[in-house]
Coordinates of C-alpha atoms and ligand atoms in Angstrom, one line a residue:
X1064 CA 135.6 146.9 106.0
X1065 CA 134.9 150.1 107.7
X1066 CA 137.8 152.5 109.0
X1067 CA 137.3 155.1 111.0
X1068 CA 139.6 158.2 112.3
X1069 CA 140.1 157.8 116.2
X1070 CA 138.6 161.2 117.0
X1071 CA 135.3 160.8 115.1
X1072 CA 134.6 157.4 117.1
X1073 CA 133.2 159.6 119.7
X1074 CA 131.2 161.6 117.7
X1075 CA 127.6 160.8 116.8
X1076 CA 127.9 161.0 113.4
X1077 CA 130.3 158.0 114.0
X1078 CA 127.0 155.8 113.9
X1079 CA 125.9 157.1 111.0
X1080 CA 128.9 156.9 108.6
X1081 CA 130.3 153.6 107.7
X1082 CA 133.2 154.2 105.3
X1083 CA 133.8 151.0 102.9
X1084 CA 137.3 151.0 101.6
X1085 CA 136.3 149.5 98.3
X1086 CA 132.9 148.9 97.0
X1087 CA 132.9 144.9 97.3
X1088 CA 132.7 145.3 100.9
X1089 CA 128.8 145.8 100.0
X1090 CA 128.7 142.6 99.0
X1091 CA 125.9 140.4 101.1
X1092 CA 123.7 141.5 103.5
X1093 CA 120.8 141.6 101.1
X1094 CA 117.2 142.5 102.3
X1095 CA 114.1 140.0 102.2
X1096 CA 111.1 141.7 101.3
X1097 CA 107.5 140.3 101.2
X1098 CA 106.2 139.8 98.1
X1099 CA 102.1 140.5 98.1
X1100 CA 100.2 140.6 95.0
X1101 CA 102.0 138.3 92.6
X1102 CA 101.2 135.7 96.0
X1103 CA 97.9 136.6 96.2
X1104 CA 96.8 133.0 95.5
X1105 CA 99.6 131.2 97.4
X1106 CA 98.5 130.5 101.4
X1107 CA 101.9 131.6 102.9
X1108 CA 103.9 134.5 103.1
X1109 CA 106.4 135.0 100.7
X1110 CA 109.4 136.8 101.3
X1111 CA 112.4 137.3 98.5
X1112 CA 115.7 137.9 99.1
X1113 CA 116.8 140.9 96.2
X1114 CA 120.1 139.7 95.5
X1115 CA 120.4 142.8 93.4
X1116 CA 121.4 144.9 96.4
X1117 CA 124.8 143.0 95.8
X1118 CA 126.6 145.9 94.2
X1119 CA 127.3 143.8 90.8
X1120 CA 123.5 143.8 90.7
X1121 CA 123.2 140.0 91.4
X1122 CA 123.6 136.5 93.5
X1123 CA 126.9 135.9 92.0
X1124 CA 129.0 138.5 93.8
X1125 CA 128.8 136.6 97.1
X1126 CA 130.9 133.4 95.0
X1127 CA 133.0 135.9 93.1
X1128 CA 134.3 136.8 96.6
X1129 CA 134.6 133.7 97.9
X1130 CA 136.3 131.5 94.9
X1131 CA 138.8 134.7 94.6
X1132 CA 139.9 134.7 98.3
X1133 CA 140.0 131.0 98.2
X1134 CA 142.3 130.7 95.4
X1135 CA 144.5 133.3 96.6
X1136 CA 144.7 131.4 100.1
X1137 CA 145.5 128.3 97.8
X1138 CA 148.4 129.9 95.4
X1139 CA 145.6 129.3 92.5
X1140 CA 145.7 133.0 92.1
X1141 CA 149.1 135.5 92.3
X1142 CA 149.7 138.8 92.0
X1143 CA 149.5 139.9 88.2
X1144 CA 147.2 136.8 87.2
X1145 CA 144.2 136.4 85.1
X1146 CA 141.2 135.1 85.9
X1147 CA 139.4 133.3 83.6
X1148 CA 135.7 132.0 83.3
X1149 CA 132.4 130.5 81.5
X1150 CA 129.4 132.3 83.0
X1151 CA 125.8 133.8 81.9
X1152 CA 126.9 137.0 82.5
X1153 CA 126.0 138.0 86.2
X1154 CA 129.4 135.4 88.3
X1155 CA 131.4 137.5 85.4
X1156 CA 130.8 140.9 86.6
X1157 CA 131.2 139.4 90.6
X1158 CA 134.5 138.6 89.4
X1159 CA 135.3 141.5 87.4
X1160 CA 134.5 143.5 90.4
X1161 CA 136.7 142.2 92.5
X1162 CA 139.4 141.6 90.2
X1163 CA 139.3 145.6 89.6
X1164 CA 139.8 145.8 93.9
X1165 CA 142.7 142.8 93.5
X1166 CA 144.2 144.0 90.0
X1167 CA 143.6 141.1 88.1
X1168 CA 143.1 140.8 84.4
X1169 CA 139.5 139.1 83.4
X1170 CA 138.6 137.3 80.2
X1171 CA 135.1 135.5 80.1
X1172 CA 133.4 133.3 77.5
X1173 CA 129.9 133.4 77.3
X1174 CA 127.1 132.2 75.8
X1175 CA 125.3 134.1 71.9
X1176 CA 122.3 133.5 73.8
X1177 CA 123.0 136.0 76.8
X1178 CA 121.8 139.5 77.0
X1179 CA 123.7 142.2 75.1
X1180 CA 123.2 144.4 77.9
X1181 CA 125.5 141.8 80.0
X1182 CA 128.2 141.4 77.7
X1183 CA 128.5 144.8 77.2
X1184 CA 128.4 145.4 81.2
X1185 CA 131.7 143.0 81.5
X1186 CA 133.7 144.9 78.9
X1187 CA 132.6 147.9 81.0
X1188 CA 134.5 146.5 84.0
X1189 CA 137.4 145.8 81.9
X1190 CA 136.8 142.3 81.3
X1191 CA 137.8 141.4 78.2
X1192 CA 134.7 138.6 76.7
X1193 CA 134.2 135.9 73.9
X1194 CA 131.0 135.1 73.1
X1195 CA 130.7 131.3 71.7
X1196 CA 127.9 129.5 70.1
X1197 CA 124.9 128.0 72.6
X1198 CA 123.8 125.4 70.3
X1199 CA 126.7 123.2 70.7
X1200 CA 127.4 120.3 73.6
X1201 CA 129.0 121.0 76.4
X1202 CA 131.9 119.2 75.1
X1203 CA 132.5 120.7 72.1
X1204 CA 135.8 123.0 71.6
X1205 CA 133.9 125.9 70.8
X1206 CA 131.7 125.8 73.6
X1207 CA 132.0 127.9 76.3
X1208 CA 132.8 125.9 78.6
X1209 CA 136.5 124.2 76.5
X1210 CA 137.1 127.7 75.1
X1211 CA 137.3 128.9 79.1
X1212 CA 139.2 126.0 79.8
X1213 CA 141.8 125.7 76.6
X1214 CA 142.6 129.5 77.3
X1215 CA 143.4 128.7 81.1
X1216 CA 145.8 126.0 79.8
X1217 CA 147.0 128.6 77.1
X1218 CA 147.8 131.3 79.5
X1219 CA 150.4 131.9 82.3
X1220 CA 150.1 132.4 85.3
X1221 CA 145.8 132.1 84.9
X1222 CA 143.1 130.9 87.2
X1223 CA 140.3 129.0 85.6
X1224 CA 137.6 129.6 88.2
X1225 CA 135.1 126.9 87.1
X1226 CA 132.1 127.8 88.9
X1227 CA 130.4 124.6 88.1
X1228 CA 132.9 122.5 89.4
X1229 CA 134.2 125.0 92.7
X1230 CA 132.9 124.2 95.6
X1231 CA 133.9 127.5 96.9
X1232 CA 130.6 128.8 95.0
X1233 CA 128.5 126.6 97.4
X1234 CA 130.4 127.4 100.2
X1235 CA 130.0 130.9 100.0
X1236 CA 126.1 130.6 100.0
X1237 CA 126.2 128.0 103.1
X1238 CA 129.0 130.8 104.9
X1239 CA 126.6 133.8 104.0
X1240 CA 123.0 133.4 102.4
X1241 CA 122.1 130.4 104.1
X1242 CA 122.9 132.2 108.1
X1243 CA 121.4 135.5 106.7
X1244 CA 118.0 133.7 106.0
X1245 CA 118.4 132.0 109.5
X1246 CA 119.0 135.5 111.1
X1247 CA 116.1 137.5 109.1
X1248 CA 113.5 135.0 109.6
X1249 CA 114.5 133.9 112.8
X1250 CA 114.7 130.6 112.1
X1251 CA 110.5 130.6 110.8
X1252 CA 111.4 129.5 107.1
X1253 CA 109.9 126.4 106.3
X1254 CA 110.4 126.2 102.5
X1255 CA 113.3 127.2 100.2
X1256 CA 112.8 128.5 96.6
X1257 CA 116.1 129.2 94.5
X1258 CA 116.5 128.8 90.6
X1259 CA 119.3 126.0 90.1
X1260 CA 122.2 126.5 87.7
X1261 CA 125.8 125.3 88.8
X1262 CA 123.8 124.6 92.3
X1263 CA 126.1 126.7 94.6
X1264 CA 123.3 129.3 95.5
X1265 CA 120.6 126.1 96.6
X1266 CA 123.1 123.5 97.5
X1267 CA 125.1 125.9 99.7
X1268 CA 122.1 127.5 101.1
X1269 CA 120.3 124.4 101.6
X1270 CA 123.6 122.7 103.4
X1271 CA 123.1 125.8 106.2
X1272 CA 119.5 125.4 106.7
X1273 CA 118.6 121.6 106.9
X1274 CA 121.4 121.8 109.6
X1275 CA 119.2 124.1 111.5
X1276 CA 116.2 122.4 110.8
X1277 CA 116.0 118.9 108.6
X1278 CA 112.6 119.6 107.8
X1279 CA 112.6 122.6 105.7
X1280 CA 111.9 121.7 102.3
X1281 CA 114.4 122.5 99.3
X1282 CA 112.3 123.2 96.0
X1283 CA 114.6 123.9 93.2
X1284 CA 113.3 125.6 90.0
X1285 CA 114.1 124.5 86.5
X1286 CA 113.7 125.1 83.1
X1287 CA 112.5 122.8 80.0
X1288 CA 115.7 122.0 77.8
X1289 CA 117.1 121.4 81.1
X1290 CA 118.4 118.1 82.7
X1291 CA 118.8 118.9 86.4
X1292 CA 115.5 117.4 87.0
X1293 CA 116.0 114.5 85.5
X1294 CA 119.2 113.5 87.1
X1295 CA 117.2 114.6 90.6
X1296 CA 115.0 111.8 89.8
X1297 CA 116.6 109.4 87.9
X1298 CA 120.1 109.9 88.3
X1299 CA 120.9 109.9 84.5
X1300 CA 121.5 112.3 82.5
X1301 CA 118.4 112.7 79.3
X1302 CA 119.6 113.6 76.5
X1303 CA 116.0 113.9 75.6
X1304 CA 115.5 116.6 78.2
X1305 CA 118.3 119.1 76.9
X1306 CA 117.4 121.5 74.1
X1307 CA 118.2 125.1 73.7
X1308 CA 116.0 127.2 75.7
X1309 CA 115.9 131.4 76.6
X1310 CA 115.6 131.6 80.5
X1311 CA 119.0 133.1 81.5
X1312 CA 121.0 131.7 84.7
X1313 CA 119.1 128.6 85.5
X1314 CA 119.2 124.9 83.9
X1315 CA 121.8 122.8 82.8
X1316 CA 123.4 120.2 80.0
X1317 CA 126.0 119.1 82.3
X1318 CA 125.9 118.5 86.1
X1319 CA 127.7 120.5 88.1
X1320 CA 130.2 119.2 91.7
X1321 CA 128.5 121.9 93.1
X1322 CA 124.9 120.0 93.4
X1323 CA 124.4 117.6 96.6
X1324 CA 120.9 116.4 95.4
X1325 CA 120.2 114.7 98.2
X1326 CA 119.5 118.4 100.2
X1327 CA 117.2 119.0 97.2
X1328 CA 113.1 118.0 98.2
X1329 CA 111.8 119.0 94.5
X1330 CA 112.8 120.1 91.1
X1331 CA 109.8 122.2 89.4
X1332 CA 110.3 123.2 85.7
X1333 CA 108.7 126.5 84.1
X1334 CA 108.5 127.4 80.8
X1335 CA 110.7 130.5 79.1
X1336 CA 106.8 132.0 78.7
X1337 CA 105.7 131.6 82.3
X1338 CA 109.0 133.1 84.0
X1339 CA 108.8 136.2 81.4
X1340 CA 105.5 136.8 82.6
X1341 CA 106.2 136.0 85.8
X1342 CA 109.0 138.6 86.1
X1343 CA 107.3 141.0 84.0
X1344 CA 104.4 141.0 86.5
X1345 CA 106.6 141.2 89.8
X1346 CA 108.2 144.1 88.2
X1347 CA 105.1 145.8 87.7
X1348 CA 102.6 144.9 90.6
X1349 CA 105.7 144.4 93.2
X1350 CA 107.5 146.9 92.1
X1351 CA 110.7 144.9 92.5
X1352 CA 112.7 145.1 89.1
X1353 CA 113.8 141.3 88.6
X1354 CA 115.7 138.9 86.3
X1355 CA 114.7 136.4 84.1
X1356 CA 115.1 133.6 86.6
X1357 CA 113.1 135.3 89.5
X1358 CA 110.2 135.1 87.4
X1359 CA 110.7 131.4 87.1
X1360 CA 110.9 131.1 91.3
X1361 CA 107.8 132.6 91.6
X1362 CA 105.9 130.9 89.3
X1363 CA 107.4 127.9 90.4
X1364 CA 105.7 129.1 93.9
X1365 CA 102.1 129.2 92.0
X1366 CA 102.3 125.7 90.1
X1367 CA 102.8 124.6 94.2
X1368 CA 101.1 126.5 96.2
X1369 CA 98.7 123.5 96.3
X1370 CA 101.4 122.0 98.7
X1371 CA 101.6 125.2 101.2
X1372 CA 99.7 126.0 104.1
X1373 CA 99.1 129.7 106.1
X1374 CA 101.5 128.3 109.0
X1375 CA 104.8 128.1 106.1
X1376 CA 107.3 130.7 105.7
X1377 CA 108.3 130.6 102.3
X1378 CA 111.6 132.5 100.9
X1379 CA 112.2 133.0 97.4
X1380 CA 115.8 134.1 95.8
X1381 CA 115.5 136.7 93.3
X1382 CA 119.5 136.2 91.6
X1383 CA 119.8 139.5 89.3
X1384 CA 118.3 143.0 88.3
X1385 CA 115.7 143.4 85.6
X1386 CA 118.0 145.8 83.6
X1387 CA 120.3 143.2 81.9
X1388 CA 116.7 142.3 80.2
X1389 CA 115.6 145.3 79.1
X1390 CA 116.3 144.1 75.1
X1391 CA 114.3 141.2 76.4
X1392 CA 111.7 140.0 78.4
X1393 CA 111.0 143.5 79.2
X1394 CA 111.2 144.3 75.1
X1395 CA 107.3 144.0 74.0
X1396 CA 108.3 143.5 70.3
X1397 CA 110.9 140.4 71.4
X1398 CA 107.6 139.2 73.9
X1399 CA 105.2 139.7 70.7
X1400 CA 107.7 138.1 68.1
X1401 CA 107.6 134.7 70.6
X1402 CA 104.1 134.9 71.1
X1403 CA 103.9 135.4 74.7
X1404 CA 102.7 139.1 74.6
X1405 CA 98.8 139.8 73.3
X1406 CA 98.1 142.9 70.9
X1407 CA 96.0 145.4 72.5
X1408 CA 95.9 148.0 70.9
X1409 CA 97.4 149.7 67.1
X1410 CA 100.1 150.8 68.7
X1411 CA 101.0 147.3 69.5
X1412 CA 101.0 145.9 66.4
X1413 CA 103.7 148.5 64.2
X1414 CA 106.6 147.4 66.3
X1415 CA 110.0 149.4 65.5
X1416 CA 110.6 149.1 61.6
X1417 CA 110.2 152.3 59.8
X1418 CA 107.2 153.2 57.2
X1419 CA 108.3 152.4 53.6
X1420 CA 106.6 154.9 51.0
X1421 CA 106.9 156.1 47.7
X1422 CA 106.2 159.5 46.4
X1423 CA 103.3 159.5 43.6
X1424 CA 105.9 160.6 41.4
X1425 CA 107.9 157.6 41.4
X1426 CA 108.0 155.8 38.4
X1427 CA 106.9 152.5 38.6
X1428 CA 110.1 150.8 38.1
X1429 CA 111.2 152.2 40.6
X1430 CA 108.5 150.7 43.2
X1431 CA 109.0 147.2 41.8
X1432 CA 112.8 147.3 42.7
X1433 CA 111.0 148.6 46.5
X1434 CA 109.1 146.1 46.9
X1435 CA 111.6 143.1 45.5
X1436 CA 114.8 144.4 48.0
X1437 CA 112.4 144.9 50.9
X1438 CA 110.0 141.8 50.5
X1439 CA 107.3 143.7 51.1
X1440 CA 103.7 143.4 49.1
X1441 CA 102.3 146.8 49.3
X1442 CA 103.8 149.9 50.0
X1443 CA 101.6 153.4 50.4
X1444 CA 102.2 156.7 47.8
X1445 CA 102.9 159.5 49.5
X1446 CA 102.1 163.5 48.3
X1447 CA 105.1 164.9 51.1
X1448 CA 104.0 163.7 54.8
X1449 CA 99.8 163.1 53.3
X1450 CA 99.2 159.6 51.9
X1451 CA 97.6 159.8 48.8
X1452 CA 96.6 156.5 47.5
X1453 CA 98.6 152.5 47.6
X1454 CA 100.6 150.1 45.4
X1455 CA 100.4 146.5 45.9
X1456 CA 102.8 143.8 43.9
X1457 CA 99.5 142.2 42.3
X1458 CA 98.3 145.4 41.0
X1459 CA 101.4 146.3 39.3
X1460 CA 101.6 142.7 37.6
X1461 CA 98.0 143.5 36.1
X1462 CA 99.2 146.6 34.8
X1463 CA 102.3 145.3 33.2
X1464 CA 100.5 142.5 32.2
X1465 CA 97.9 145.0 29.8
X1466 CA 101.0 147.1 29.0
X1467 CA 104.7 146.7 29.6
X1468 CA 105.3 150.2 29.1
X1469 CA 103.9 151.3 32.7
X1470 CA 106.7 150.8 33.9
X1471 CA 108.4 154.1 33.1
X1472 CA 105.4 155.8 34.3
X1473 CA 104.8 157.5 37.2
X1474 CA 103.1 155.2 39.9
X1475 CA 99.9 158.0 40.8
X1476 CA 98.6 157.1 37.1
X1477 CA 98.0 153.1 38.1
X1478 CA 97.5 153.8 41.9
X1479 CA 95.0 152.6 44.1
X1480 CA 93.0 154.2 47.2
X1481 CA 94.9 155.3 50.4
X1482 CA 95.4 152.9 53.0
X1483 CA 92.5 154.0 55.9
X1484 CA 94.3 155.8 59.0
X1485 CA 93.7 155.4 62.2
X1486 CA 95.8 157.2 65.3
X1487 CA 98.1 154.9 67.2
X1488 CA 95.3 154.0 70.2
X1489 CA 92.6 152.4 68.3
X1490 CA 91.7 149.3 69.5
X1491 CA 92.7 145.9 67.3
X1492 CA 89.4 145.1 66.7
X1493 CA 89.4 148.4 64.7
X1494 CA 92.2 147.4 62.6
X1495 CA 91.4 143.9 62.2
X1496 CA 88.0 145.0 60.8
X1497 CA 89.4 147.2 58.2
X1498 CA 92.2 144.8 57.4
X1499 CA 89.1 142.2 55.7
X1500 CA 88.7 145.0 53.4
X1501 CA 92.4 146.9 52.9
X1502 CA 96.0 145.5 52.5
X1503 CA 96.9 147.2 54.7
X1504 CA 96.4 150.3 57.5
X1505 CA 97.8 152.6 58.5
X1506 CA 98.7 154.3 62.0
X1507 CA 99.7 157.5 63.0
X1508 CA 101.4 157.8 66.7
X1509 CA 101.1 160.5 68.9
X1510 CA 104.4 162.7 67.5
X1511 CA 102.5 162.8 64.2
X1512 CA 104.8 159.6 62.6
X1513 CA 103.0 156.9 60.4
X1514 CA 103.2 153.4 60.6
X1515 CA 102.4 150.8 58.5
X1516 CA 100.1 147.1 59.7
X1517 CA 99.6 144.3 57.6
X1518 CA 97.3 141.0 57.4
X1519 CA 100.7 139.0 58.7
X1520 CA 101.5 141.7 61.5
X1521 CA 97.9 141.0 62.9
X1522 CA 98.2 137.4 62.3
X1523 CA 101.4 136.9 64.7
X1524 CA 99.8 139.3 67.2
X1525 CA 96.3 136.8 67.1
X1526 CA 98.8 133.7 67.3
X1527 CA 99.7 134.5 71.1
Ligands
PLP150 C1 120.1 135.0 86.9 C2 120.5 133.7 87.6 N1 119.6 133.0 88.2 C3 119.9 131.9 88.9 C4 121.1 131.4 88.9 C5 121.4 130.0 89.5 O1 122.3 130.1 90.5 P1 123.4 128.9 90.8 O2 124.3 129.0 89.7 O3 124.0 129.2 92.1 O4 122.6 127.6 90.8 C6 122.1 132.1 88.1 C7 123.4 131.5 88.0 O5 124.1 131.9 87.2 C8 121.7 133.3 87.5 O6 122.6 134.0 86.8

């Protein structure tokens, strides 16, 4: 914490500057901030406590903290050690911050799954990460979760932190999220609304505040290809319920020590779509720049605002920053390619790959062995930067078929009309007219470039 030189405690300025002696003493205190027009339909205020303000950017700093200190305390942890962990990404970098305060040595396993902009993050703090497969059960040795483990057992003088299992996680939540809630909303919440992975962040929190008042309700959000909610209701585990999925942080296969359902009201699930949107929106109308999993909260909010009245006080948690999504849910061509993002204009439809053209002097050969390596139909001809007419596969075939020898001849002698051009704003009904009569069209963006659109690139953008 803060140290300050005798002589300046008298001086003003002493209220101003806080000096932190390293930067995990940042770690808490996080605002709540009311959320407006992604609630606009919901009857109570909504406020949502921006975990991001932790300075590893999410929730999982507070427990990084917590199950460090604790293991220390318990001889778990010495001087020299490594730390060692299965995580989504965001408890790695808690660790991996305070392990570069402590001088510890991190290795992480994680999930193919998870965000490249979180793996590469942890090697950026040093850690050192394996990513394993996702598609395999918990108990398989190359899961995560026994690759963390073996290496702990492999290692001396290694701490396997086990998040899922540590109740440190959920105590660190009911020492320090649950009492700031208390504090900011002086004790005027009435329902709880935290995205539930290993359970520390809504067991924890929920421990402190049904203490203070029993009758604030618990509603945990979930995913599909999850079976936490399941389990809430049935107490089984359905191995029905649990199939890969894309929301990041939240959902289980397994069930974690760290859950005490019985502080749990509600499970709500939300689809991978709904929480993309949902965050995407947030991001933009709020302007709070969320995660993946603070889009499912809030939607969760909207599927039950039927069950909220204007006298609740509802708090939502928002766990991590929008930037470790960026390849993402905040990538329109990854929202397009699932379907969840609608075409609106030409722009939309060309996504990132580069135009493939030939020059009219190509011999035909030449375009065949194109088209074949690429998989591609059509391709336009090109006189320098000006198209000057098109090639498609069925049109070579009908040459060759009349006369084998086209092939060694230069492709502008068998080619066909220029793709029409339109500029990169045009709306789709534009091109999706001129597609009934063309193979293809082409767009030209705003620095001059030109893109190609076919019938299947406006067929996936119609399917959303
Ligand atoms: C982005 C995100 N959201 C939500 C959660 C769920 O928190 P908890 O593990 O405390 O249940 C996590 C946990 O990893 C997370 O990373």
């Amino acid at each position: 914490m803060a140290t300050v030189a005798p002589q300046l405690q008298s001086s003003p300025v002493y209220l101003r500057i806080m000096i932190y002696q390293h930067i995990t003493g940042l770690i808490g205190n996080t605002p709540l901030v009311q959320l407006h027009r992604v609630v606009a339909d919901v009857p109570a205020p909504v406020w949502a406590k921006v975990e991001w303000f932790n300075p590893g950017h999410s929730i999982k700093d507070r427990i990084a903290l917590k199950m460090i200190e604790e293991a220390e305390k318990k001889g778990w942890l010495r001087p020299g050690g490594t730390i060692i962990e299965g995580t989504s990404g965001n408890t790695g970098m808690g660790l991996a911050l305070v392990a570069i305060q402590k001088g510890y040595r991190c290795i992480f396993t994680t999930t193919d799954k998870q965000s490249k902009e979180k793996v590469d993050i942890l090697k950026a703090l040093g850690a050192e990460v394996i990513v394993c497969p996702t598609n395999v059960d918990a108990d398989d040795p190359r899961s995560y979760y026994s690759v963390a483990r073996r290496l702990s057992e492999q290692i001396p003088n290694s701490w396997y932190v086990n998040q899922y299992d540590n109740l440190d996680n959920r105590q660190a939540h009911y020492e320090t999220t649950g009492p700031e809630i208390w504090e900011q909303t002086e004790g005027r919440i009435t329902h709880l609304v935290a995205g539930a992975g290993t359970g520390g962040t809504i067991t924890g929190i929920a421990m402190f505040l049904k203490e203070k008042n029993p009758a604030i309700k618990v509603w945990a959000v979930d995913t599909y290809g999850s079976t936490l909610k399941a389990y809430h209701e049935t107490g089984q585990i359905d191995p029905n319920e649990i199939y890969p999925y894309l929301t990041e942080g939240i959902g289980e296969d397994i069930i974690p020590a760290n859950y005490d359902f019985s502080l749990i009201d509600h499970f709500e699930k939300v689809t991978d779509r709904d929480a993309a949107l949902m965050a995407r929106e947030i991001t933009r109308r709020e302007g709070i720049f969320v995660g993946y999993s603070s889009g499912s909260a809030v939607q969760a909010i909207r599927q039950l605002k039927h069950q909220l009245r204007p006298d609740h006080r509802v708090v939502v948690i928002f766990p991590d920053h929008g930037s470790r999504y960026i390849g993402k849910i905040y990538n329109d061509e990854w929202m397009r390619d699932r379907g969840w993002l609608r075409a609106a204009s030409a722009a939309d439809l060309t996504g990132a790959r580069p135009l493939i053209s030939v020059d009219r002097h190509a011999p035909v050969a030449e375009i065949i062995r194109l088209l074949t390596n690429h998989g591609i139909d059509q391709v336009p001809v090109m006189d320098g930067q000006t198209p000057v007419g098109s090639i498609s596969e069925s049109a070579i075939l009908n040459h060759l078929l009349a006369d084998a020898l086209v092939r060694n001849q230069p492709v502008e002698t068998i080619m066909d009309p220029p793709f029409p051009v339109v500029s990169d704003d045009a709306g789709i009904e534009t091109v999706s007219s001129l597609l009934q009569q063309h193979q293809a069209v082409l767009v030209r963006d705003a620095a001059g470039n030109l893109h190609i659109v076919t019938k299947t690139d406006l067929m996936k953008a119609l399917a959303c």
